[in-house]
Structures are given as structure tokens and as C-alpha cells.
């Protein structure tokens, strides 16, 4: 991942802009000075990111009736010498002079400590530096080296051993009070680009991050045989004889001779009738703010804020040590901290604009991830079409969509996030899973893996699930951020047969049920009844239907959690046990499994917020939508996995007075060509040329 560190001049910015490198440095310096005053020693900085303004204050500022909110840096840090974690809030909007009044901490750099809170019994996310350090600890441990030599004959630990570090789910009870990482071990047998996941071994060490030492090792009683055969995808290791490159692919270019239809002013993005602000932080990565659609000159809000806020990836093998194989990637590692630098022409095609992300390393230094967010537009097939058979005339419009995307890598897996915005007011979120399967070595004597599939000799890929949770703060046609919105459930219901209102038994209708409390709003999908959820504004009425304007939340296929309700993963990932949760808005309720989930033993988010059955009417409802996939691995998923896709849609329902894309102008792509057979009817060729010259999409007579 290409990164660079830089200092920039402090400038006035929007309250939602990510922290600048200068702001990060000022916040870190003040924290270090305060720590020195407390005698705590060296600090490790996990995340230094913007603490977003309170929603009420932000809306007041954006509407011109309130002051500019303060810039606050939220610093989550570790004090290794005391084995404690701290949340420090740092005010940044101060003049760079010594304060004349007493404050909690040092001032003088345009920053001061607002609060310094010890996180008792909690473990913050593990940073990229934590993962790097944990791997180094494993590779330098003399007992690990001895076991590798005795069990596998490996002596070149430095070059051959690979340690995939994971947060320690379900840690041994006597160790769980420590700050831990576990390591799943692999070998590189064919140089630095060899696919280590083809060579798993059975040893799983646990590292105490604060002590910097291995404190526990699990392994099979009898070592298994390491697969000696390489299974690679890197170009330098591909065999061009047995697996030659395809030579039947002709170029396909995305060209926009007049440039794109979108504009990006800082973090403010405009595309046709859509407007939004792009945010980014180390925990959630890409965040969307203030999404609106301009309808007949009127700016109409749709979403106040939206982001992916948590994940849970439980594996299905019930045997030690794989009972610890479960990742909460957003809370364990941070989508933003693990973001890729995207490549023009590979990750994104067409006329691209990128946004850099600014995060931090363990020293508290700003790290700029170049090109972390990609913005482009693309053809999306047909938007609408109709052929009038009586007039023998057709009208068709092609759809175009705006794409805002990012990709994060968590050791073996890639998660690619795509927000799609369409010309008809629809929004689609798509998540693509790719990367490499997290493999394990088959136990000695096992012929067929009971909890997965064999993907290479002696190499198992275990069945697992991926659950994702979105935090959607809607603002459907409400300039006040959605405070009076109502969420309801809508599904089809058949009428009873044989009654006077349904004499032929064909009757059915859509039935709507308002979800007016936090208990009533804990819902699962039902595809048999075409269930969806409506987010409606009772104070904005559609002039045609006379019903409240709304957006539909349309679910896609998503599995139930297979882990038993009593399991640790079910207790921690409560969000994944339902598809929908709705809660009253609260600025402090940000992450559904809790603020700090590493080594947690229960849900510290939704479980607490929904403990009481709270009313939802007039409370500015927030939707927590959970979806995912069950990944039953295939041999075809190895050595690198074709994408698995999941997601959901938000679709206007009575938000507009008619199809908002009916105003798309007629257009024919002038560079499209028809590939005709060598012996083709001359008359048909002449008609095709005439149709093209006329500029119509459908002038040829029907075959009907």
C-alpha cells in the first residue's frame, strides 16, 4: 500500500472534513505532553480521527443558524507500561498561544486536552503496527523456532514463516485480561511471492502485545504433513506452459471525451441531481454525509449519514484452535486503517477522481493513503424502454450511475465497498468479497474435511459466514435530519379464499405495519412475502398518491447466523441475529457491537440500547441493517477467490411525482458498431446504416 507522510498548513475546513496531518500532529503532541505529566511513559496511538460534531449542532451550522462546530480529535491510545487504554479528546480550534486560564492539559499549539478517560476492561482495535509487531514477536520467539524445526524441519524462520495476526476471539480465560493477538501460521516455500495459504501449519500462538512475547501456543498432538506443492496466482510464478495466459481478450476501453459528469470540490461531490459529502476515518473508512437529490430546483435530503460500521466473520470448525477463528474486522482492525491505494485502470476504470485518506501510525504520525476513495461514473444498462407496437416506435434510455468506492485488505481477505447512485433516485450498496481463503492444515489421517473443502493436498478451507452492519441515518425530505421519520414494514398478504371480497382466490395486497418501538423494530427478512421496510416522512405528502413520501429499504438474500444463540459470537454480534434494528438517534451510539470490541464477551451496543422498549415516534430514528453471505468454499475459490457479492438497495417510493428519469434525453452512442456476419443480407445492412444516421435507437421494423 503506497503511503506518504506530510505536513500541511492549517486552513479553515468543513466540520466533517477528516483531520489534516497538522491537526493529527498537534493532537498527538498534546497527548504526549499530558502523558509525560502523568508519568505514564511511551504511548501507542491506535486511531487519531475526527470526533464528528453533534448532529444538532451540525444541522444548525449547515442551515446558517448556529456557529461552526469545534474541531475535536478523538485519540484512542495504549499505555503499554500500565496495560491500559485511554480515550483522549483534544480541542483543535484554539489560537497557537498559551492559554490564560487553567485547562485539563497542555496548550500552546492550538490544541488542548478536553478529556482523558481510561477505558477500564476494554481493548481498542488492533492497528496495522500492532499486527506487524505481533508477527515480528512470533517470528523471533525461540520456542516457535524450535517447534518449527522439530515438527516441520523449517530453519529459515525469517524468510519462510508467515503469521496472519488476528484479534483473539474466545481467548483462553486466564489470558483474556491481557491485550492479545493470535497468529495463524503458514510457510512460503517458493520465494517471497509464493502463496503461503497453500502451506498452512497447525501451530497457533497467542501474543501479549503489551509484553511483546508469545504467551500461549496451540498445536495438533501430531504434526500434519505440509503441502509441498505450490498453488500460485502471482504472474512470476505462473507456469505459462501448463496454464498459458488467455489470448482471446480484445481491448475494451471506457472513454469520456468530454470528461465526467461529476464534480468534486474538496470532499463535496456533485453528480447530475445528486449531492453529498465524502468523509473518511480509520474505523469506518468511507462515510457519506448529507446525501440529497435536487428535484425541480428543490434540494431534498435522503440520507444524513451512512456507513458500514461493523462486521462479524465466524468460522464453522468447532475444534481447537479454530474456535477462536472469528473476526470483527471493522472493530478489530478498522476499514480505514486497512484501506488500499487504488490503481488507475485496474481497480477503477474510466475518468477517475480520487480522494486521499489521512490516518495515523502507532507513533502518532500522520499517514496519507493515496487514492483511498475512487469516484467515477459508468454505464448501467437500460434505465427504461417501451416499444409502442401500434405506432411501431420505441423509446429507450440508458442508465448511468455514479460510483463511490474503496477497498480494504484484512490479511487474506479483500472487501470492496461500492455506493451506486442512479438517475432515478435509487441507491445501491454493493460489497464484493475477494482475496484468498484463510486455510488450515488437515489433521493427520483426515480424508475429507467435515467443515469445509479440500482446496490443495492436505489444505482445508472452512465454511464461514460474513455479516455486515450498516448504520443508516435517514433524512427523507426532512431538512432537520429525519427527526419525524417513521419506519414501517411492508409485505404482501393473500386474501382469504372463498370470501365475498375474493371469490376467485386470486386476491392479495400489500400490508403496512408501523414499527413504533425498539422491540417491534427488530425484524428479519421474509422473501416469501416480498417484505421490505419503508422510511417515510409523515409531514411530506406525495401530490399523486396522497401518501407520505418514502424510501424503501430493499433487502437482498442474506443468511441466518449458524452459530448457536448461546455461542460467544452470537452474543458479541447481536446485530447479525436480525436484519433490521431501529433505535432513537443518539450521538454516542455509533457501533452496534460496542465502541471497543476486541476480546469482548458480549454485545455492548444494540443489546444495551434496546434493553428497554423505547418509543420511536419523533425520535429521529436510526436504522441498523445487517446482511451477509454464507461462504461454503469451492475448489474454484483457490488460489485467489472470484468475488462474492452482497448488498441492499434504497429505492424512492412516492418520493417523486413520476419517474424522475423520464427527463433523460434521447441519445445514441456514436461509437457503438454492429458486428455483422461476412455473408449478411445487404438490405438489412442498408437499414442499419439508415437507422444509425437517423439517431434513433429503434427504427427497424418489428419481427412480430
XYZ file of C-alpha atoms in Angstrom:
704
model
C 0.000 0.000 0.000
C 1.607 3.251 -1.123
C 1.678 5.776 1.697
C 3.425 9.018 2.489
C 3.730 11.330 5.463
C 3.424 15.087 5.078
C 2.690 18.341 6.919
C 0.197 20.849 5.560
C -0.751 24.368 6.527
C -3.817 24.660 8.772
C -6.786 26.036 6.835
C -10.428 26.588 7.657
C -12.277 23.427 6.666
C -15.725 21.937 6.806
C -16.619 20.480 10.221
C -16.840 16.987 8.677
C -13.512 17.036 6.840
C -11.082 14.380 8.056
C -8.262 15.579 10.295
C -5.318 17.100 8.468
C -1.762 15.870 9.133
C -1.135 19.086 11.050
C -4.198 18.539 13.247
C -3.110 14.953 13.931
C 0.360 16.107 14.943
C -0.987 18.812 17.264
C -3.374 16.359 18.935
C -0.618 13.759 19.386
C 1.875 16.265 20.797
C -0.633 17.480 23.376
C -1.428 13.866 24.371
C 2.267 13.074 24.759
C 2.813 16.130 26.952
C -0.166 15.236 29.094
C 1.055 11.647 29.363
C 4.501 12.845 30.410
C 2.859 14.912 33.123
C 1.063 11.821 34.366
C 4.250 9.741 34.238
C 2.712 7.066 32.022
C 5.673 6.641 29.689
C 5.514 5.797 25.980
C 2.122 5.977 24.265
C 0.912 3.955 21.250
C -1.741 5.631 19.127
C -4.367 3.332 17.654
C -6.592 5.906 15.981
C -6.475 9.676 15.809
C -9.561 10.814 13.949
C -12.253 13.444 13.905
C -14.888 13.272 16.628
C -17.790 14.400 14.482
C -19.921 17.279 15.766
C -23.202 16.537 17.485
C -25.924 16.137 14.882
C -27.989 19.031 16.229
C -25.022 21.415 16.152
C -24.008 20.275 12.659
C -27.505 20.812 11.247
C -27.711 24.259 12.834
C -24.381 25.227 11.258
C -25.337 23.867 7.835
C -28.639 25.786 7.935
C -26.882 29.009 8.921
C -28.493 29.297 12.355
C -25.618 28.049 14.507
C -21.883 28.564 14.940
C -19.205 26.452 13.281
C -18.759 23.351 15.477
C -15.416 22.853 17.177
C -12.822 20.542 15.660
C -12.263 17.711 18.137
C -9.669 14.959 17.703
C -10.603 11.587 19.165
C -7.384 9.829 20.181
C -7.532 6.169 21.183
C -4.195 5.148 22.641
C -2.458 2.438 24.611
C -0.181 2.829 27.628
C 1.854 -0.404 27.313
C 3.707 0.037 30.629
C 0.429 0.112 32.544
C -1.527 -2.199 30.193
C -4.331 0.341 29.928
C -6.183 2.045 27.087
C -7.205 5.702 27.005
C -9.681 7.808 25.076
C -8.434 11.387 24.847
C -10.480 14.169 23.266
C -8.430 17.118 22.049
C -9.809 20.530 21.122
C -8.100 21.850 17.998
C -9.738 25.234 17.317
C -7.563 27.201 19.695
C -5.105 30.007 18.909
C -1.481 28.867 18.980
C -0.662 30.757 22.184
C -0.519 29.762 25.835
C -3.923 29.679 27.488
C -4.536 32.266 30.197
C -6.955 30.019 32.047
C -6.350 26.641 33.673
C -7.107 23.650 31.434
C -7.015 19.909 31.834
C -3.865 19.587 29.758
C -1.130 21.392 27.859
C -1.927 24.167 25.394
C 0.093 26.458 23.181
C -0.037 24.620 19.854
C -3.623 25.480 19.081
C -4.842 22.379 20.950
C -5.729 21.258 24.447
C -6.897 18.117 26.194
C -10.654 18.240 26.760
C -10.934 14.823 28.416
C -8.679 11.878 29.282
C -10.665 8.732 30.036
C -9.179 5.356 30.980
C -11.062 2.549 29.227
C -11.414 0.095 32.086
C -11.505 -3.534 30.950
C -11.686 -2.618 27.258
C -9.333 -3.275 24.352
C -9.318 -0.873 21.379
C -8.849 -2.076 17.830
C -5.513 -3.532 16.761
C -3.687 -1.170 14.424
C -1.576 -2.148 11.390
C 1.502 -1.590 13.584
C 0.076 -3.942 16.224
C -0.298 -6.612 13.552
C 3.227 -6.053 12.239
C 4.692 -6.144 15.743
C 2.788 -9.310 16.682
C 4.116 -11.123 13.614
C 7.657 -9.999 14.490
C 7.228 -11.316 18.035
C 6.137 -14.719 16.730
C 8.978 -14.952 14.225
C 11.601 -14.049 16.846
C 10.300 -16.411 19.544
C 12.853 -19.189 20.259
C 10.194 -21.763 21.170
C 8.405 -21.171 17.858
C 11.706 -21.658 16.032
C 12.403 -24.873 17.926
C 8.937 -26.295 17.206
C 9.192 -25.424 13.519
C 12.479 -27.283 13.293
C 11.277 -30.312 15.270
C 7.847 -30.662 13.635
C 8.470 -29.471 10.071
C 12.217 -29.221 9.532
C 11.950 -25.456 8.945
C 15.036 -23.472 9.937
C 14.714 -20.302 7.807
C 12.088 -18.688 10.016
C 12.766 -15.181 8.766
C 12.033 -15.904 5.105
C 9.662 -18.852 5.248
C 7.343 -18.304 8.212
C 4.246 -16.152 7.717
C 1.989 -15.221 10.616
C -1.508 -13.936 9.875
C -2.360 -11.989 13.011
C -5.971 -11.877 14.194
C -7.632 -10.295 17.194
C -8.144 -13.018 19.768
C -11.796 -14.056 19.820
C -12.649 -16.579 22.560
C -9.196 -16.321 24.161
C -8.202 -18.713 26.955
C -9.901 -17.392 30.066
C -6.684 -16.969 32.058
C -5.289 -14.682 29.331
C -8.311 -12.666 28.277
C -7.496 -9.714 30.581
C -4.337 -9.083 28.543
C -4.067 -7.312 25.172
C -3.719 -10.262 22.814
C -3.295 -11.208 19.194
C -3.309 -14.723 17.809
C -1.409 -15.943 14.777
C -2.381 -18.468 12.105
C 0.863 -19.771 10.621
C 1.840 -20.534 7.021
C 5.012 -21.190 5.053
C 6.442 -19.691 1.888
C 8.258 -22.478 0.066
C 8.912 -20.807 -3.284
C 10.214 -17.309 -2.586
C 8.609 -14.049 -1.433
C 5.665 -14.223 -3.880
C 4.715 -17.808 -3.073
C 1.113 -18.246 -1.932
C 1.568 -19.154 1.733
C -2.091 -20.186 2.080
C -1.207 -23.350 0.137
C 1.141 -24.306 3.013
C -0.672 -23.904 6.362
C 0.747 -25.454 9.523
C -1.021 -26.392 12.724
C 0.632 -24.084 15.281
C -1.408 -21.104 16.564
C 0.487 -18.858 19.003
C -1.018 -16.065 21.117
C 0.974 -12.864 21.683
C 0.709 -10.412 24.586
C 1.086 -7.101 22.737
C 1.989 -5.059 25.802
C 4.691 -7.522 26.903
C 5.820 -8.257 23.345
C 6.029 -12.020 23.898
C 4.333 -15.289 22.982
C 2.278 -16.454 25.969
C 0.447 -19.498 24.589
C 0.723 -21.968 21.692
C -1.898 -24.408 20.415
C -0.992 -27.248 18.043
C -2.159 -30.666 16.944
C -0.926 -33.593 19.043
C 0.717 -34.990 15.945
C 2.012 -32.623 13.252
C 0.375 -32.874 9.853
C 2.261 -33.032 6.595
C 2.808 -29.651 4.987
C 1.622 -29.476 1.402
C 4.825 -29.303 -0.680
C 3.014 -28.266 -3.864
C 2.739 -24.572 -4.677
C -0.600 -23.171 -5.865
C 0.099 -19.653 -7.054
C -1.509 -16.661 -8.730
C 1.436 -14.225 -8.899
C 2.457 -13.692 -12.557
C 6.097 -14.520 -11.887
C 5.154 -17.961 -10.534
C 2.519 -18.917 -13.079
C 3.523 -21.741 -15.415
C 2.959 -20.417 -18.964
C 3.173 -23.950 -20.366
C 0.597 -25.753 -18.244
C -1.529 -22.621 -17.738
C -0.869 -20.155 -20.586
C -2.331 -16.650 -20.472
C -5.559 -16.233 -22.409
C -5.006 -14.694 -25.826
C -8.630 -14.198 -26.904
C -9.333 -10.991 -24.949
C -9.646 -7.869 -27.099
C -9.375 -4.351 -25.620
C -12.467 -2.752 -24.082
C -11.991 0.912 -23.206
C -14.069 3.298 -21.131
C -13.724 6.713 -22.790
C -15.356 10.038 -21.847
C -14.088 12.554 -24.407
C -15.752 15.498 -22.636
C -14.757 14.375 -19.156
C -17.044 13.133 -16.387
C -20.446 14.490 -15.408
C -19.488 14.781 -11.749
C -17.519 17.459 -9.928
C -15.551 17.163 -6.713
C -14.881 20.300 -4.687
C -12.758 19.161 -1.770
C -14.927 16.451 -0.241
C -18.185 17.793 -1.695
C -19.391 15.641 -4.586
C -21.999 16.655 -7.171
C -23.309 14.465 -9.993
C -26.329 15.461 -12.023
C -29.059 15.840 -9.362
C -27.180 14.131 -6.523
C -25.171 15.986 -3.859
C -23.196 14.557 -0.938
C -20.090 14.996 1.199
C -17.498 12.231 1.416
C -15.964 11.525 4.804
C -13.304 9.088 5.920
C -11.930 7.813 9.221
C -9.709 4.992 10.414
C -12.555 2.925 11.865
C -15.348 3.062 9.254
C -13.344 4.112 6.237
C -15.714 5.672 3.685
C -18.608 7.690 5.167
C -21.361 9.509 3.268
C -22.837 12.722 4.669
C -25.729 14.911 3.552
C -26.918 12.871 0.576
C -29.606 14.806 -1.308
C -31.413 14.866 -4.668
C -32.406 18.078 -6.458
C -35.996 17.771 -7.687
C -37.364 20.627 -9.837
C -34.840 23.001 -8.297
C -35.531 21.917 -4.699
C -32.812 20.165 -2.706
C -34.423 17.183 -0.996
C -32.441 15.297 1.687
C -32.296 11.495 1.527
C -29.571 10.418 3.981
C -27.988 12.415 6.778
C -25.184 9.868 7.244
C -24.410 6.323 6.094
C -21.509 3.917 6.622
C -20.516 0.315 7.225
C -19.992 0.181 10.986
C -19.269 -3.467 11.867
C -18.606 -6.941 10.568
C -18.536 -10.426 12.040
C -16.881 -13.391 10.309
C -17.416 -16.611 12.310
C -15.878 -19.899 11.115
C -17.693 -23.212 11.442
C -14.957 -25.574 12.726
C -15.766 -26.395 16.409
C -12.289 -27.793 17.158
C -9.409 -26.114 18.989
C -7.790 -23.802 17.984
C -10.321 -22.795 15.312
C -12.958 -21.953 17.907
C -11.025 -18.662 18.091
C -11.337 -18.000 14.356
C -13.764 -15.100 14.185
C -13.095 -11.534 13.066
C -14.950 -8.288 13.736
C -12.950 -6.567 11.030
C -14.282 -3.006 11.440
C -13.902 -3.023 15.212
C -10.850 -5.309 15.304
C -8.691 -3.563 12.680
C -10.501 -0.598 11.083
C -11.729 -0.390 7.497
C -9.974 2.935 7.050
C -6.660 1.892 8.557
C -6.552 -1.074 6.161
C -7.623 0.825 3.030
C -5.825 0.200 -0.264
C -4.238 2.773 -2.554
C -6.289 2.214 -5.688
C -4.768 1.786 -9.132
C -5.964 3.698 -12.184
C -7.083 1.332 -14.937
C -7.212 -1.688 -12.611
C -9.319 -1.025 -9.521
C -11.241 1.761 -11.279
C -11.952 2.285 -14.998
C -12.834 5.459 -16.880
C -12.379 9.098 -15.947
C -11.469 8.859 -12.260
C -11.055 11.252 -9.381
C -9.528 10.027 -6.148
C -9.537 11.219 -2.578
C -6.649 10.579 -0.223
C -7.263 9.251 3.279
C -5.386 10.550 6.310
C -4.857 8.118 9.175
C -2.037 7.574 11.672
C 0.595 5.075 12.767
C 1.384 3.855 16.275
C 3.821 6.742 16.837
C 1.011 9.185 16.170
C 2.437 10.299 12.839
C 0.001 11.169 10.062
C -0.075 8.646 7.220
C -1.611 9.606 3.894
C -3.133 6.698 1.966
C -3.019 7.929 -1.594
C -6.123 7.355 -3.722
C -8.082 5.596 -0.987
C -11.505 6.557 -2.387
C -12.412 6.299 -6.071
C -15.144 8.361 -7.747
C -16.274 7.614 -11.282
C -19.374 7.023 -13.377
C -20.282 4.084 -15.548
C -22.914 2.744 -17.881
C -25.513 0.652 -16.040
C -27.517 -0.867 -18.869
C -31.064 0.146 -19.738
C -32.828 2.626 -17.459
C -36.203 2.278 -19.171
C -37.706 1.232 -22.514
C -41.053 0.834 -24.235
C -41.950 -0.199 -27.789
C -45.351 1.056 -28.897
C -46.388 -1.807 -31.139
C -49.226 0.186 -32.736
C -47.076 3.141 -33.693
C -44.100 0.834 -34.309
C -41.974 3.213 -32.264
C -39.656 2.582 -29.326
C -38.115 4.859 -26.725
C -35.170 3.635 -24.682
C -32.809 5.366 -22.266
C -29.567 4.030 -20.945
C -28.818 4.247 -17.245
C -25.700 5.782 -15.860
C -24.578 5.539 -12.277
C -22.153 7.371 -10.021
C -19.775 5.066 -8.157
C -18.028 5.902 -4.883
C -15.794 3.067 -3.712
C -12.947 1.862 -1.530
C -11.184 -1.456 -0.896
C -9.703 -2.716 2.369
C -7.420 -5.697 2.952
C -7.505 -7.692 6.189
C -4.606 -10.146 5.886
C -6.047 -12.716 3.458
C -9.371 -11.061 2.566
C -10.300 -8.021 0.492
C -13.579 -6.187 0.988
C -14.547 -3.823 -1.830
C -17.288 -1.317 -0.956
C -19.330 0.361 -3.688
C -22.020 3.010 -3.333
C -24.036 3.351 -6.558
C -26.253 6.380 -7.236
C -28.728 6.172 -10.115
C -30.553 8.770 -12.211
C -33.953 7.587 -10.966
C -33.137 8.430 -7.341
C -32.186 4.879 -6.357
C -29.155 3.999 -4.234
C -27.478 0.602 -4.132
C -24.738 -0.562 -1.789
C -22.668 -3.471 -3.015
C -19.967 -5.318 -1.130
C -17.595 -7.584 -3.047
C -15.593 -10.198 -1.168
C -12.375 -11.422 -2.711
C -8.780 -12.209 -1.734
C -7.589 -15.599 -0.515
C -9.270 -18.217 1.648
C -7.940 -18.480 5.202
C -6.827 -22.094 5.087
C -5.838 -24.678 7.693
C -3.837 -27.869 7.525
C -5.822 -31.115 7.577
C -5.415 -33.089 10.815
C -3.337 -36.245 10.449
C -5.389 -39.018 8.848
C -8.334 -36.858 7.782
C -9.595 -37.896 4.342
C -12.454 -35.480 3.774
C -12.856 -32.261 5.799
C -16.220 -32.271 7.622
C -16.375 -28.472 7.981
C -15.226 -27.319 4.555
C -13.494 -28.487 1.406
C -10.024 -29.608 0.367
C -8.534 -26.932 -1.940
C -4.983 -28.356 -2.203
C -3.319 -31.535 -0.892
C -3.799 -31.506 2.890
C -5.185 -27.957 2.792
C -8.690 -27.228 4.108
C -10.895 -24.192 3.573
C -13.520 -23.962 6.319
C -17.141 -22.932 5.880
C -17.728 -19.499 7.375
C -20.093 -16.555 7.298
C -19.670 -12.834 6.671
C -22.090 -10.445 8.362
C -22.069 -6.699 7.723
C -23.930 -3.984 9.589
C -24.776 -0.592 8.119
C -25.685 2.455 10.158
C -28.231 4.409 8.119
C -29.323 7.789 9.465
C -32.075 8.761 7.009
C -33.361 12.270 6.323
C -36.101 11.579 3.777
C -37.296 15.001 2.597
C -36.506 16.456 6.026
C -34.086 19.380 6.368
C -33.944 18.672 10.107
C -32.133 15.379 9.647
C -35.086 12.980 9.809
C -36.401 13.674 13.295
C -40.034 12.833 12.454
C -39.486 9.896 10.134
C -41.407 6.660 10.663
C -40.108 3.210 9.760
C -42.683 0.624 8.729
C -42.703 -2.938 7.465
C -44.488 -3.702 4.198
C -45.252 -7.153 2.809
C -47.725 -8.916 0.568
C -50.601 -10.775 2.216
C -53.071 -13.075 0.425
C -56.766 -12.564 0.976
C -58.748 -15.467 2.354
C -60.234 -17.561 -0.483
C -63.972 -18.011 -0.922
C -64.998 -14.795 0.835
C -67.127 -12.177 -0.969
C -64.121 -9.878 -1.451
C -62.054 -12.686 -3.038
C -64.408 -15.115 -4.773
C -61.765 -16.436 -7.204
C -58.938 -16.714 -4.690
C -56.502 -14.529 -6.602
C -56.598 -11.536 -4.301
C -53.618 -10.241 -2.354
C -52.438 -6.821 -1.204
C -49.560 -5.019 0.460
C -49.962 -4.521 4.188
C -48.024 -1.893 6.098
C -47.198 -2.063 9.821
C -45.532 0.883 11.526
C -42.606 -0.080 13.783
C -43.104 2.235 16.718
C -40.798 0.799 19.393
C -37.282 -0.607 19.533
C -38.602 -4.098 20.280
C -41.171 -4.049 17.470
C -38.454 -2.823 15.079
C -36.209 -5.881 15.499
C -37.029 -7.614 12.230
C -35.906 -10.390 9.890
C -36.444 -10.566 6.158
C -39.114 -12.715 4.536
C -38.699 -13.224 0.813
C -41.873 -15.319 0.603
C -43.897 -12.174 1.300
C -41.581 -9.733 -0.544
C -41.004 -7.945 2.769
C -39.296 -4.581 2.724
C -39.052 -1.619 5.053
C -40.333 1.862 4.338
C -38.730 5.027 5.700
C -41.457 7.642 5.379
C -41.943 11.282 6.229
C -45.491 11.867 7.500
C -45.094 15.635 7.070
C -44.316 15.455 3.348
C -47.174 14.114 1.214
C -46.894 12.920 -2.377
C -49.213 15.003 -4.599
C -50.287 11.980 -6.659
C -50.676 9.101 -4.171
C -51.593 11.388 -1.228
C -49.342 9.180 0.897
C -46.210 10.186 2.836
C -43.069 10.334 0.712
C -40.689 7.492 1.494
C -37.695 5.403 0.560
C -37.786 1.628 0.583
C -35.014 -0.404 2.165
C -34.936 -3.455 -0.084
C -33.065 -6.449 1.333
C -31.150 -8.958 -0.746
C -30.590 -12.607 0.108
C -28.860 -12.960 3.458
C -28.340 -15.971 5.732
C -29.273 -16.608 9.326
C -26.396 -16.902 11.762
C -25.497 -20.576 12.118
C -23.745 -20.234 15.486
C -25.983 -21.164 18.415
C -27.542 -18.218 20.314
C -25.517 -19.244 23.373
C -22.220 -19.012 21.465
C -19.790 -16.196 22.086
C -20.029 -14.925 18.525
C -23.830 -14.716 18.734
C -23.576 -12.816 21.998
C -20.979 -10.412 20.607
C -22.519 -9.997 17.136
C -26.107 -9.497 18.224
C -26.613 -7.221 15.215
C -26.278 -10.252 12.911
C -29.151 -12.151 14.540
C -31.694 -9.798 12.901
C -31.666 -7.945 9.593
C -33.169 -4.723 10.940
C -32.880 -2.776 14.161
C -34.208 0.747 14.684
C -33.172 2.992 17.575
C -33.699 6.636 18.527
C -30.812 8.797 17.392
C -28.038 9.345 19.923
C -24.670 10.887 19.066
C -22.892 8.374 21.296
C -24.426 5.278 19.649
C -22.005 4.674 16.779
C -21.077 0.986 16.604
C -23.623 -1.852 17.009
C -21.316 -4.296 18.845
C -19.817 -1.583 21.039
C -17.161 1.121 20.917
C -14.347 -1.347 21.637
C -14.977 -4.958 20.601
C -11.548 -6.618 20.772
C -11.794 -9.593 23.193
C -15.289 -8.543 24.277
C -17.556 -11.197 25.775
C -20.921 -9.616 24.956
C -22.614 -7.013 22.792
C -22.017 -3.554 24.217
C -24.057 -1.707 21.587
C -27.508 -2.743 20.401
C -28.012 -5.070 23.362
C -27.683 -2.102 25.718
C -29.590 0.400 23.568
C -32.594 -1.895 23.135
C -32.686 -3.274 26.690
C -35.700 -1.049 27.286
C -38.532 -0.995 24.760
C -38.177 2.674 23.771
C -40.698 4.557 21.610
C -39.538 5.581 18.133
C -42.064 8.202 17.023
C -40.451 11.629 16.848
C -37.027 10.331 17.963
C -35.030 10.768 14.730
C -34.786 7.008 14.022
C -31.515 5.342 13.008
C -31.587 2.060 11.058
C -29.046 -0.706 11.621
C -29.271 -3.032 8.654
C -27.464 -6.383 8.749
C -26.761 -8.593 5.726
C -24.158 -11.063 4.543
C -23.241 -14.372 2.938
C -22.518 -17.929 3.984
C -19.306 -18.872 2.245
C -19.130 -22.590 1.551
C -15.696 -22.586 -0.129
C -15.133 -24.196 -3.514
C -12.008 -25.542 -5.106
C -12.530 -22.747 -7.647
C -12.032 -20.185 -4.845
C -8.336 -21.092 -4.688
C -5.607 -19.822 -5.027
C -7.416 -16.483 -5.263
C -11.148 -16.007 -4.914
C -13.536 -14.661 -7.569
C -15.769 -12.035 -5.987
C -18.784 -12.932 -3.874
C -21.365 -10.131 -3.926
C -23.930 -8.968 -1.381
C -25.681 -5.709 -0.564
C -29.011 -3.876 -0.451
C -30.934 -1.056 -2.135
C -32.688 2.160 -1.195
C -35.430 2.983 -3.677
C -37.743 6.027 -3.784
C -41.377 5.175 -3.064
C -43.711 8.097 -3.611
C -40.768 10.448 -3.190
C -41.302 11.827 -6.714
C -44.434 12.758 -8.646
C -43.440 10.478 -11.538
C -40.420 8.588 -12.895
C -37.604 11.082 -12.204
C -35.559 9.627 -15.074
C -38.201 10.418 -17.712
C -36.242 13.609 -18.475
C -33.183 11.718 -19.737
C -32.634 12.973 -23.296
C -32.720 10.607 -26.284
C -29.191 9.549 -27.092
C -27.393 7.058 -29.313
C -23.817 6.007 -28.635
C -21.989 7.167 -31.769
C -19.035 4.809 -31.324
C -21.024 1.574 -30.972
C -20.712 -0.658 -34.014
C -22.589 -3.700 -35.251
C -20.504 -6.797 -35.934
C -22.161 -8.313 -38.995
C -21.608 -11.807 -40.417
C -19.473 -11.922 -43.528
C -22.431 -13.124 -45.649
C -25.191 -10.786 -44.461
C -28.316 -9.543 -46.135
C -27.439 -6.312 -47.997
C -30.894 -4.858 -47.406
C -30.550 -5.305 -43.625
C -27.151 -3.611 -43.683
C -28.641 -0.643 -45.511
C -31.458 -0.346 -42.960
C -28.963 -0.460 -40.097
C -26.974 2.385 -41.672
C -30.146 4.442 -42.145
C -31.222 3.876 -38.556
C -27.816 4.916 -37.274
C -27.839 8.058 -39.393
C -31.295 8.978 -38.085
C -30.105 8.814 -34.480
C -32.980 6.614 -33.314
C -32.478 3.504 -31.219
C -35.361 1.519 -32.678
C -36.321 2.302 -36.272
C -36.103 -1.209 -37.672
C -39.488 -2.929 -38.135
C -40.560 -5.469 -35.590
C -40.298 -9.166 -36.301
C -43.739 -9.699 -34.734
